[in-house]
Coordinates of C-alpha atoms in Angstrom, one line a residue:
Chain A
M1 CA 0.0 0.0 0.0
E2 CA 1.6 3.2 -1.2
I3 CA 1.4 6.1 1.2
A4 CA 2.7 9.5 0.1
I5 CA 3.7 12.2 2.6
L6 CA 4.4 15.6 1.1
L7 CA 7.4 17.7 2.2
F8 CA 8.1 21.4 1.6
D9 CA 10.3 24.1 3.2
G10 CA 8.8 25.5 6.3
I11 CA 7.2 22.2 7.4
T12 CA 6.3 21.4 10.9
P13 CA 8.0 18.1 11.2
L14 CA 5.7 16.5 13.8
D15 CA 2.8 16.9 11.3
A16 CA 4.5 14.5 9.0
V17 CA 6.4 12.3 11.5
G18 CA 3.3 11.5 13.7
P19 CA 1.4 9.9 10.8
F20 CA 4.5 8.3 9.5
E21 CA 5.1 6.5 12.7
V22 CA 1.6 5.2 12.7
L23 CA 0.8 4.5 9.0
G24 CA 4.3 3.3 8.2
R25 CA 3.8 0.4 10.5
L26 CA 0.7 -0.9 8.7
P27 CA 1.2 -4.3 7.1
G28 CA 2.5 -3.7 3.6
A29 CA 2.9 0.0 4.0
E30 CA 5.3 1.6 1.6
V31 CA 5.8 5.2 2.6
K32 CA 7.2 7.7 0.1
F33 CA 8.2 11.2 1.1
V34 CA 7.6 13.3 -1.9
A35 CA 8.3 16.9 -2.8
K36 CA 8.7 19.1 -5.9
K37 CA 12.2 17.9 -6.3
P38 CA 14.0 15.1 -4.4
G39 CA 16.3 16.4 -1.7
E40 CA 16.3 18.2 1.6
Y41 CA 13.5 20.3 3.1
R42 CA 13.9 22.4 6.2
T43 CA 11.8 23.7 9.0
T44 CA 11.2 27.5 9.2
G45 CA 14.1 28.0 11.6
G46 CA 16.3 25.8 9.5
R47 CA 17.2 23.5 12.4
L48 CA 15.9 20.2 10.9
G49 CA 16.1 18.9 7.4
L50 CA 14.0 16.0 6.2
I51 CA 14.7 14.1 3.0
A52 CA 12.2 13.6 0.2
D53 CA 13.3 10.7 -2.0
Y54 CA 10.7 11.2 -4.7
A55 CA 9.6 14.0 -7.0
L56 CA 5.9 14.5 -7.2
D57 CA 5.5 13.0 -10.7
R58 CA 7.2 9.8 -9.5
V59 CA 4.3 9.1 -7.2
P60 CA 1.2 9.8 -9.2
A61 CA -1.3 7.4 -7.5
P62 CA -0.7 6.7 -3.8
E63 CA -3.6 5.0 -2.0
I64 CA -3.1 7.3 1.0
L65 CA -2.0 10.9 0.8
V66 CA -0.8 12.8 4.0
V67 CA -0.3 16.6 3.6
P68 CA 1.4 18.1 6.6
G69 CA 1.4 21.8 7.5
G70 CA 3.7 24.4 8.9
P71 CA 4.6 28.0 8.3
G72 CA 5.4 27.0 4.7
A73 CA 1.9 25.7 4.0
D74 CA 0.7 29.1 2.7
A75 CA 3.3 29.1 0.0
A76 CA 2.6 25.4 -0.9
A77 CA -1.1 26.1 -1.1
A78 CA -0.4 28.8 -3.7
D79 CA 2.1 26.6 -5.7
A80 CA 0.3 25.2 -8.7
E81 CA 2.8 22.4 -9.2
I82 CA 2.0 21.2 -5.7
T83 CA -1.7 21.8 -5.7
G84 CA -2.0 20.3 -9.2
W85 CA -0.4 17.1 -7.9
V86 CA -2.5 17.0 -4.8
A87 CA -5.7 17.4 -6.9
A88 CA -4.6 14.7 -9.3
V89 CA -3.7 12.3 -6.5
H90 CA -7.0 12.9 -4.8
Q91 CA -8.9 11.7 -7.9
N92 CA -7.8 8.2 -7.2
S93 CA -6.7 8.1 -3.6
R94 CA -8.4 5.9 -1.1
W95 CA -7.8 8.5 1.6
T96 CA -6.7 12.1 1.3
T97 CA -5.6 13.5 4.6
S98 CA -4.1 16.6 6.1
V99 CA -2.6 17.7 9.4
C100 CA -2.6 21.2 10.8
T101 CA -2.3 23.8 8.0
G102 CA -1.8 21.0 5.5
A103 CA -5.6 21.6 5.1
L104 CA -4.8 24.9 3.3
I105 CA -2.9 22.9 0.7
L106 CA -5.9 20.6 0.2
G107 CA -7.9 23.9 0.0
G108 CA -5.5 25.2 -2.7
A109 CA -6.1 22.0 -4.6
G110 CA -9.8 22.7 -4.6
I111 CA -10.6 19.6 -2.6
L112 CA -12.4 21.3 0.3
K113 CA -15.0 23.4 -1.4
G114 CA -18.2 23.0 0.6
V115 CA -16.6 20.3 2.7
Q116 CA -16.4 20.4 6.5
A117 CA -12.7 20.4 7.6
T118 CA -10.4 21.4 10.3
T119 CA -6.9 22.8 10.7
H120 CA -4.7 24.5 13.3
W121 CA -6.7 27.0 15.3
R122 CA -4.7 29.9 14.0
A123 CA -5.7 29.1 10.4
M124 CA -9.5 28.6 10.6
D125 CA -10.2 31.8 8.6
D126 CA -7.7 30.9 6.0
L127 CA -9.4 27.5 5.6
A128 CA -12.8 29.2 5.1
A129 CA -11.2 31.3 2.4
F130 CA -10.8 28.1 0.3
G131 CA -14.5 27.5 0.6
A132 CA -14.2 24.9 3.3
I133 CA -16.6 24.8 6.2
P134 CA -14.3 25.0 9.3
V135 CA -15.1 22.7 12.2
R136 CA -13.4 22.9 15.5
Q137 CA -12.8 19.3 16.1
R138 CA -9.6 17.3 16.5
V139 CA -10.2 15.0 13.5
V140 CA -12.9 15.6 10.8
K141 CA -13.7 12.8 8.4
R142 CA -15.9 13.5 5.5
G143 CA -16.0 10.7 2.9
R144 CA -12.4 9.9 2.1
V145 CA -11.1 13.3 3.1
I146 CA -9.7 13.4 6.7
T147 CA -8.4 16.7 8.2
A148 CA -6.8 17.0 11.6
A149 CA -6.3 20.0 13.8
G150 CA -2.9 21.3 14.9
V151 CA 0.4 19.4 14.8
S152 CA 0.0 16.6 17.4
S153 CA -3.5 15.7 16.2
G154 CA -2.0 13.9 13.3
I155 CA -1.2 11.0 15.6
D156 CA -4.8 10.6 16.6
M157 CA -5.9 11.0 12.9
A158 CA -3.5 8.3 11.7
L159 CA -4.5 5.8 14.4
G160 CA -8.2 6.2 13.4
L161 CA -7.2 5.7 9.8
A162 CA -5.0 2.7 10.6
A163 CA -8.1 1.1 12.1
D164 CA -10.1 1.8 9.0
V165 CA -7.4 0.4 6.7
A166 CA -6.2 -2.6 8.7
G167 CA -8.6 -3.1 11.6
E168 CA -8.7 -2.1 15.2
E169 CA -6.3 -4.8 16.4
V170 CA -3.6 -3.6 14.2
A171 CA -4.2 0.0 15.1
K172 CA -4.1 -0.9 18.8
A173 CA -0.8 -2.8 18.3
I174 CA 0.7 0.3 16.6
Q175 CA -0.5 2.4 19.5
L176 CA 1.2 0.0 21.9
V177 CA 4.5 0.2 20.0
L178 CA 4.4 4.0 20.2
E179 CA 3.4 3.8 23.8
Y180 CA 0.8 6.3 23.0
A181 CA -0.9 6.7 26.4
P182 CA -0.5 10.5 26.7
E183 CA 0.1 12.1 30.0
P184 CA 0.4 15.8 29.1
P185 CA 1.8 17.6 32.2
F186 CA -0.7 20.4 31.6
D187 CA -4.2 20.7 30.3
A188 CA -3.4 23.5 27.9
G189 CA -3.7 22.1 24.4
R190 CA -7.2 23.3 23.5
F191 CA -7.8 26.7 21.9
A192 CA -11.3 26.9 23.4
D193 CA -9.9 26.9 26.9
A194 CA -6.9 29.2 26.3
P195 CA -6.7 32.5 28.1
A196 CA -6.0 35.6 25.9
A197 CA -2.5 36.1 27.3
R198 CA -1.5 32.6 26.2
I199 CA -2.9 33.0 22.8
E200 CA -0.9 36.3 22.5
M201 CA 2.2 34.5 23.6
V202 CA 1.8 32.0 20.8
R203 CA 1.1 34.7 18.2
S204 CA 4.1 36.8 19.1
G205 CA 6.4 35.2 21.5
L206 CA 7.6 31.8 20.6
N207 CA 10.6 30.6 18.7
R208 CA 10.1 28.9 15.3
P209 CA 12.6 26.1 15.2
Chain B
M1 CA 20.4 27.9 25.0
E2 CA 22.0 25.1 23.1
I3 CA 20.0 21.9 22.7
A4 CA 21.6 18.9 21.1
I5 CA 19.5 16.1 19.6
L6 CA 21.5 13.0 18.6
L7 CA 20.8 11.2 15.3
F8 CA 21.9 7.8 14.1
D9 CA 20.8 5.2 11.6
G10 CA 17.8 3.2 12.8
I11 CA 16.3 6.1 14.7
T12 CA 12.6 6.3 15.5
P13 CA 12.0 9.8 14.2
L14 CA 9.1 10.7 16.6
D15 CA 11.5 10.2 19.5
A16 CA 13.5 13.1 18.2
V17 CA 10.8 15.3 16.6
G18 CA 8.4 15.3 19.5
P19 CA 11.0 16.9 21.8
F20 CA 12.2 19.1 19.0
E21 CA 8.8 20.6 18.4
V22 CA 8.5 21.4 22.2
L23 CA 12.1 22.4 23.2
G24 CA 12.8 24.2 19.9
R25 CA 10.1 26.7 20.7
L26 CA 11.6 27.8 24.0
P27 CA 12.8 31.4 24.0
G28 CA 16.4 31.5 22.9
A29 CA 16.5 27.8 22.0
E30 CA 19.2 26.8 19.5
V31 CA 18.7 23.2 18.5
K32 CA 21.5 21.3 16.9
F33 CA 21.0 17.9 15.3
V34 CA 24.3 16.1 15.9
A35 CA 25.7 12.8 14.8
K36 CA 29.0 11.0 14.2
K37 CA 29.3 12.8 10.9
P38 CA 27.2 15.5 9.4
G39 CA 24.7 14.2 6.9
E40 CA 21.7 12.0 6.5
Y41 CA 20.5 9.4 8.9
R42 CA 17.7 6.9 8.0
T43 CA 15.0 5.1 9.8
T44 CA 15.3 1.3 9.9
G45 CA 13.1 0.7 6.9
G46 CA 14.9 3.5 5.1
R47 CA 11.8 5.5 4.3
L48 CA 12.7 8.8 6.1
G49 CA 16.1 10.5 6.2
L50 CA 16.9 13.2 8.8
I51 CA 19.8 15.6 8.5
A52 CA 22.4 16.1 11.2
D53 CA 24.2 19.4 10.6
Y54 CA 26.9 18.9 13.2
A55 CA 29.5 16.3 14.0
L56 CA 29.7 15.3 17.7
D57 CA 32.9 17.2 18.4
R58 CA 31.4 20.4 17.1
V59 CA 28.8 20.4 19.9
P60 CA 30.8 19.6 23.1
A61 CA 28.7 21.4 25.7
P62 CA 25.0 21.7 25.0
E63 CA 22.9 22.7 28.0
I64 CA 20.2 20.2 27.1
L65 CA 20.9 16.8 25.5
V66 CA 18.1 14.7 23.9
V67 CA 19.0 11.1 23.0
P68 CA 16.2 9.5 21.0
G69 CA 15.9 5.7 20.5
G70 CA 14.9 3.3 17.8
P71 CA 16.1 -0.1 16.4
G72 CA 19.5 1.5 15.9
A73 CA 19.9 2.4 19.6
D74 CA 21.6 -0.9 20.5
A75 CA 24.4 -0.2 18.0
A76 CA 24.7 3.4 19.2
A77 CA 24.9 2.2 22.8
A78 CA 27.8 0.0 21.9
D79 CA 29.6 2.7 19.8
A80 CA 32.4 4.2 21.9
E81 CA 32.5 7.4 19.9
I82 CA 28.8 8.1 20.6
T83 CA 28.8 7.0 24.2
G84 CA 32.1 8.9 24.9
W85 CA 30.5 12.1 23.6
V86 CA 27.3 11.5 25.6
A87 CA 29.3 10.9 28.7
A88 CA 31.4 14.0 28.2
V89 CA 28.3 16.2 27.4
H90 CA 26.6 14.9 30.5
Q91 CA 29.5 16.2 32.7
N92 CA 28.4 19.7 32.1
S93 CA 24.8 19.6 30.8
R94 CA 22.0 21.1 32.6
W95 CA 19.7 18.3 31.6
T96 CA 20.5 15.0 30.0
T97 CA 17.4 13.3 28.6
S98 CA 16.4 10.3 26.6
V99 CA 13.3 9.0 24.8
C100 CA 12.4 5.3 24.3
T101 CA 15.5 3.2 23.8
G102 CA 17.7 6.3 23.8
A103 CA 18.0 5.3 27.5
L104 CA 20.2 2.4 26.4
I105 CA 22.6 4.9 24.9
L106 CA 22.7 6.8 28.2
G107 CA 23.3 3.4 29.7
G108 CA 26.2 2.7 27.4
A109 CA 27.6 6.0 28.4
G110 CA 27.6 4.9 32.1
I111 CA 25.1 7.5 33.1
L112 CA 22.5 5.3 34.5
K113 CA 24.4 3.1 37.0
G114 CA 22.2 2.7 40.1
V115 CA 19.8 5.4 38.7
Q116 CA 16.1 4.9 38.3
A117 CA 15.1 5.2 34.6
T118 CA 12.6 4.2 32.0
T119 CA 12.6 3.2 28.4
H120 CA 10.3 1.5 25.8
W121 CA 8.5 -1.5 27.4
R122 CA 10.3 -3.9 25.2
A123 CA 13.7 -2.8 26.4
M124 CA 13.3 -2.8 30.2
D125 CA 15.7 -5.8 30.6
D126 CA 18.3 -4.2 28.3
L127 CA 18.1 -1.1 30.5
A128 CA 18.8 -3.1 33.6
A129 CA 21.8 -4.7 32.0
F130 CA 23.4 -1.2 32.0
G131 CA 23.0 -1.1 35.8
A132 CA 19.9 1.2 35.7
I133 CA 16.9 0.5 38.0
P134 CA 14.0 0.2 35.5
V135 CA 10.8 2.0 36.5
R136 CA 7.6 1.6 34.6
Q137 CA 6.5 5.2 34.4
R138 CA 6.0 7.6 31.5
V139 CA 8.7 10.1 32.5
V140 CA 11.3 9.5 35.2
K141 CA 13.3 12.5 36.5
R142 CA 16.2 11.8 38.8
G143 CA 18.3 14.9 39.4
R144 CA 19.2 16.2 35.9
V145 CA 18.6 12.9 34.2
I146 CA 15.2 12.5 32.6
T147 CA 14.2 9.4 30.8
A148 CA 10.9 8.9 28.9
A149 CA 9.1 5.7 27.9
G150 CA 8.3 4.7 24.3
V151 CA 8.3 7.0 21.4
S152 CA 5.3 9.4 22.0
S153 CA 6.3 9.9 25.6
G154 CA 9.0 12.3 24.5
I155 CA 6.3 15.0 24.0
D156 CA 5.2 14.7 27.6
M157 CA 8.8 14.7 28.8
A158 CA 9.7 17.7 26.8
L159 CA 6.7 19.7 28.0
G160 CA 7.6 19.1 31.6
L161 CA 11.2 20.1 30.9
A162 CA 10.0 23.2 29.1
A163 CA 8.2 24.2 32.2
D164 CA 11.4 23.6 34.3
V165 CA 13.5 25.7 31.9
A166 CA 11.2 28.6 31.0
G167 CA 8.2 28.4 33.4
E168 CA 4.7 26.9 33.1
E169 CA 3.2 29.7 31.1
V170 CA 5.7 29.2 28.3
A171 CA 5.2 25.4 28.4
K172 CA 1.5 25.8 28.2
A173 CA 1.8 28.2 25.2
I174 CA 3.9 25.6 23.5
Q175 CA 1.3 23.0 24.2
L176 CA -1.3 25.3 22.7
V177 CA 0.8 25.8 19.5
L178 CA 1.0 22.0 19.1
E179 CA -2.6 21.6 20.0
Y180 CA -1.5 18.8 22.3
A181 CA -4.9 17.8 23.7
P182 CA -4.7 14.2 22.8
E183 CA -7.8 12.2 21.8
P184 CA -6.4 8.7 21.1
P185 CA -9.1 6.7 19.4
F186 CA -8.3 3.7 21.5
D187 CA -7.0 3.1 25.0
A188 CA -4.2 0.8 24.0
G189 CA -1.0 2.6 24.6
R190 CA 0.0 1.0 28.0
F191 CA 2.0 -2.2 28.2
A192 CA 0.4 -3.0 31.6
D193 CA -3.0 -3.3 30.0
A194 CA -2.0 -5.0 26.8
P195 CA -3.4 -8.5 26.0
A196 CA -0.8 -11.1 25.1
A197 CA -1.9 -11.4 21.5
R198 CA -1.3 -7.7 21.0
I199 CA 2.1 -7.8 22.5
E200 CA 2.9 -10.7 20.2
M201 CA 1.7 -8.7 17.2
V202 CA 4.1 -5.9 18.1
R203 CA 7.0 -8.4 18.6
S204 CA 6.5 -10.2 15.3
G205 CA 4.0 -8.6 13.1
L206 CA 4.4 -4.9 12.4
N207 CA 6.3 -3.1 9.7
R208 CA 9.4 -1.1 10.6
P209 CA 9.2 2.0 8.4

């Protein structure tokens, strides 16, 4: 089963690596990291480089597409070469998925018009601008389009998808390998509960690695 | 604040990327991915390559050390060049941390003798062989040595560490950026609760991407 994960400069790597750790363990999974050109793609701060082995046109028909987000997603969503590939892949994919602002790239590909979808809480308005119907939910599944909220939600999305693809027992075994029994030290991950000062700190004050 | 994250072939990328997403957002964080030689390091199945920009000797005194695990951790734990560097860094680090079987590399560096520590559930006996006292807990903090359990636990570990380094408000803002309000679709991440058939599936049946 061919699974394509898109890379681009300015990616948030957990958006891609969370689903990779889950979906890559499915029986028969063949993950391919794809990008406009094979080579190295960097996070916004430049600290981490990830390698894409495949150019877009080398992977025309994956069964599962995972589109991660990050600060570079806006540019990717406006890049006709990328969105053209995403739109073409979606024609035949079994599942088309996004994590975080990867939803904007699905939007740029015209996939979300009139479709309920989610993204990072900072990007809900941008998502609506592509004609999507934003939903504040961690994972939104509409037909074969699955969108996940910010960054870490890709793990939850991928586990649900793993169950759809290979059954609950396989998904649970993958969850066990990853020891995914979260114990966040704080209860601070939900936008709906966040005080204004914390939102402001996110908007202006944090490093972008 | 210099933060070194070790890379090696056979890494489990989420072990490294989870903490990177958290610690890299700390004010003043300067993350450096380090390895025996600068260049590309691959997961066991070869599907994903991560780039180390720095050779070990270029980063002799990071304040925070993060040692991820993966199928390649056994070899790294037996590699004197790697363990010598880890041991030397630990002399002066503010925090020395591991995720998953990264604890075995700390063990190989002689850091865990007589110290309570944790690792992936599959590697508890290997951890004991290094003289550590294995503890089945998601995050174990003993002095300035912090060890985390399997793979996804590195996110929890790093958020707790972020609070120690920069205060709870910063840690909570980082949690909000990552939208880390987990909703695992199953309750299957804990070894203690896992049925024998699922453990057997992990041991023999899953892909290694």
